[in-house]
Amino acid sequence: MTDQEGSSEEGRLDPAAVEALYASHAVELRAYLTGLLRDPDLAAEMLQATFLRAVERGHTFRNDSAKAWLFRVAHNRAMDYRRRVAAEGRLVEKSAWWKREKRGNAASPVEVAGRDETVSRVRQAIEQLPAEQRQIVRLKIYDNLTFAEIAGRLSVPLGTVLTRMRIATKKLSVALRGESKQ
């Protein structure tokens, strides 16, 4: 089939062309989608969405690239679905938090005071670290930099940054455990 064969005037593939593509590639696509999504029912839905796209825009691929095009469409549909589900999950979490806050299920003054005290203890423990370690901890926690970014900013090897952070973490753990036993 060439670019024009199997397509109708509106730029859609004709039913016979879609049937031929389905017969040739549906089993492989379903297996790929099932592996990707870990849900056979969802994979079946994404397979339908893939072939719907083939009907709508199948005229845009060449016959020798039909399989690759179908797999790319299937992959993109599956990733779009996963992103949408993740975004909806974050939205639900935020909504649930907002509802709790609105209903008055906010933390009690005692809980807030306890959190404030913990934050204060952590800050004090960080201040007790040697300057090299304290600097790395601050860049990681407060500036949210990756270890590679910290290494670049400080002009030290990545391994050195990781070692200093590991040592700092151990020191903080010991310091905070020691304070909680008092």
Coordinates of C-alpha atoms in Angstrom, one line a residue:
M1 CA 0.0 0.0 0.0
T2 CA 1.4 3.4 -0.9
D3 CA 0.7 6.7 0.8
Q4 CA -2.5 7.0 -1.2
E5 CA -3.6 3.4 -1.5
G6 CA -6.2 2.4 1.1
S7 CA -7.1 6.0 2.0
S8 CA -10.3 7.7 1.4
E9 CA -10.8 11.3 0.3
E10 CA -11.1 12.6 3.9
G11 CA -7.6 11.2 4.7
R12 CA -8.8 8.1 6.6
L13 CA -7.8 4.6 5.9
D14 CA -10.5 2.4 4.3
P15 CA -11.9 -0.5 6.4
A16 CA -10.0 -3.1 4.4
A17 CA -6.7 -1.4 5.0
V18 CA -7.4 -1.2 8.8
E19 CA -8.4 -4.9 8.8
A20 CA -5.1 -5.8 7.1
L21 CA -3.1 -3.8 9.6
Y22 CA -5.1 -5.3 12.5
A23 CA -4.6 -8.8 11.3
S24 CA -0.8 -8.2 10.8
H25 CA 0.0 -6.4 14.1
A26 CA -2.8 -6.6 16.7
V27 CA -1.3 -9.6 18.6
E28 CA 2.1 -8.0 18.9
L29 CA 0.6 -4.7 19.9
R30 CA -1.6 -6.2 22.5
A31 CA 1.4 -8.1 24.0
Y32 CA 3.5 -4.9 24.0
L33 CA 0.7 -2.8 25.6
T34 CA -0.1 -5.5 28.2
G35 CA 3.6 -5.6 29.2
L36 CA 3.7 -1.8 29.4
L37 CA 0.5 -1.3 31.3
R38 CA 0.3 -4.5 33.3
D39 CA -3.4 -4.7 32.7
P40 CA -4.9 -6.8 29.8
D41 CA -8.2 -4.9 29.8
L42 CA -6.5 -1.5 29.7
A43 CA -4.2 -2.9 27.0
A44 CA -7.3 -3.8 24.9
E45 CA -8.6 -0.3 25.3
M46 CA -5.3 1.2 24.2
L47 CA -5.2 -1.2 21.3
Q48 CA -8.6 0.1 20.2
A49 CA -7.4 3.7 20.6
T50 CA -4.3 2.8 18.5
F51 CA -6.4 1.5 15.6
L52 CA -8.8 4.4 15.9
R53 CA -5.9 6.6 15.3
A54 CA -4.9 4.5 12.4
V55 CA -8.4 5.0 10.9
E56 CA -8.2 8.7 11.4
R57 CA -4.6 9.4 10.5
G58 CA -3.2 6.2 9.0
H59 CA -2.8 7.9 5.6
T60 CA 0.2 9.7 7.0
F61 CA 2.5 6.6 7.1
R62 CA 4.2 4.7 4.4
N63 CA 3.5 1.0 4.1
D64 CA 7.1 0.0 5.0
S65 CA 6.7 1.9 8.3
A66 CA 3.2 0.9 9.3
K67 CA 4.3 -1.4 12.1
A68 CA 6.7 1.1 13.6
W69 CA 4.1 3.8 13.3
L70 CA 1.5 1.6 15.1
F71 CA 3.9 0.8 17.9
R72 CA 4.7 4.5 18.3
V73 CA 1.0 5.4 18.4
A74 CA 0.3 2.6 20.9
H75 CA 3.3 3.7 23.1
N76 CA 2.2 7.3 23.1
R77 CA -1.4 6.4 23.9
A78 CA -0.2 4.3 26.8
M79 CA 2.1 7.0 28.2
D80 CA -0.6 9.7 27.8
Y81 CA -2.9 7.4 29.8
R82 CA -0.3 6.9 32.5
R83 CA 0.5 10.6 32.8
R84 CA -3.3 11.4 33.0
V85 CA -3.8 8.8 35.8
A86 CA -0.8 10.2 37.7
A87 CA -2.0 13.7 37.4
E88 CA -5.5 12.8 38.5
G89 CA -4.0 10.9 41.4
R90 CA -2.1 14.0 42.5
L91 CA -5.2 16.1 42.0
V92 CA -7.2 13.7 44.2
E93 CA -4.5 13.8 46.9
K94 CA -4.5 17.6 46.9
S95 CA -8.3 17.7 46.9
A96 CA -8.4 15.3 49.9
W97 CA -5.9 17.4 51.8
W98 CA -7.9 20.6 51.0
K99 CA -11.1 19.0 52.2
R100 CA -9.5 17.8 55.5
E101 CA -8.1 21.3 56.1
K102 CA -11.4 22.9 55.3
R103 CA -13.3 20.5 57.6
G104 CA -11.0 21.5 60.4
N105 CA -9.0 18.3 60.5
A106 CA -5.9 20.4 60.5
A107 CA -3.1 19.5 62.9
S108 CA -3.7 20.5 66.5
P109 CA -1.6 23.1 68.1
V110 CA 0.3 20.4 70.0
E111 CA 1.1 18.6 66.7
V112 CA 2.2 21.9 65.1
A113 CA 4.4 22.6 68.1
G114 CA 5.9 19.1 67.9
R115 CA 6.7 19.6 64.2
D116 CA 8.2 23.0 64.8
E117 CA 10.4 21.5 67.6
T118 CA 11.5 18.7 65.3
V119 CA 12.4 21.2 62.5
S120 CA 14.3 23.2 65.1
R121 CA 16.3 20.1 66.3
V122 CA 17.1 19.2 62.7
R123 CA 18.3 22.7 61.9
Q124 CA 20.5 22.8 65.1
A125 CA 22.0 19.4 64.2
I126 CA 22.8 20.6 60.7
E127 CA 24.6 23.7 62.2
Q128 CA 26.8 21.3 64.2
L129 CA 28.1 19.6 61.0
P130 CA 31.5 20.5 59.6
A131 CA 31.2 23.3 57.0
E132 CA 31.9 21.0 54.0
Q133 CA 29.1 18.7 55.0
R134 CA 26.7 21.4 56.1
Q135 CA 27.1 23.2 52.7
I136 CA 26.1 20.0 50.8
V137 CA 23.2 19.2 53.1
R138 CA 21.8 22.8 52.7
L139 CA 22.2 22.7 48.9
K140 CA 20.4 19.3 48.8
I141 CA 17.6 20.1 51.2
Y142 CA 17.0 23.8 50.8
D143 CA 17.9 24.4 47.2
N144 CA 16.7 20.9 46.1
L145 CA 19.8 20.4 43.8
T146 CA 20.9 17.0 42.5
F147 CA 24.2 15.7 43.7
A148 CA 25.6 16.3 40.2
E149 CA 24.5 19.9 40.4
I150 CA 26.0 20.3 43.8
A151 CA 29.3 18.8 42.6
G152 CA 29.3 21.3 39.7
R153 CA 28.5 24.3 41.9
L154 CA 31.2 23.4 44.5
S155 CA 33.7 22.2 41.8
V156 CA 34.3 19.0 43.6
P157 CA 34.0 15.4 42.3
L158 CA 30.6 13.8 42.5
G159 CA 32.0 10.9 44.6
T160 CA 33.2 13.5 47.2
V161 CA 29.8 15.1 47.4
L162 CA 28.1 11.7 47.8
T163 CA 30.6 10.7 50.5
R164 CA 30.2 14.0 52.4
M165 CA 26.4 13.6 52.3
R166 CA 26.5 10.0 53.5
I167 CA 28.8 11.0 56.4
A168 CA 26.6 14.0 57.2
T169 CA 23.4 11.9 57.1
K170 CA 25.0 9.4 59.6
K171 CA 26.0 12.2 61.9
L172 CA 22.5 13.8 61.8
S173 CA 20.9 10.4 62.5
V174 CA 23.1 9.9 65.5
A175 CA 22.6 13.4 66.8
L176 CA 18.8 13.3 66.4
R177 CA 18.5 9.9 67.9
G178 CA 20.7 11.0 70.9
E179 CA 18.4 14.0 71.4
S180 CA 15.2 12.0 71.3
K181 CA 16.5 9.7 74.1
Q182 CA 17.0 12.6 76.5

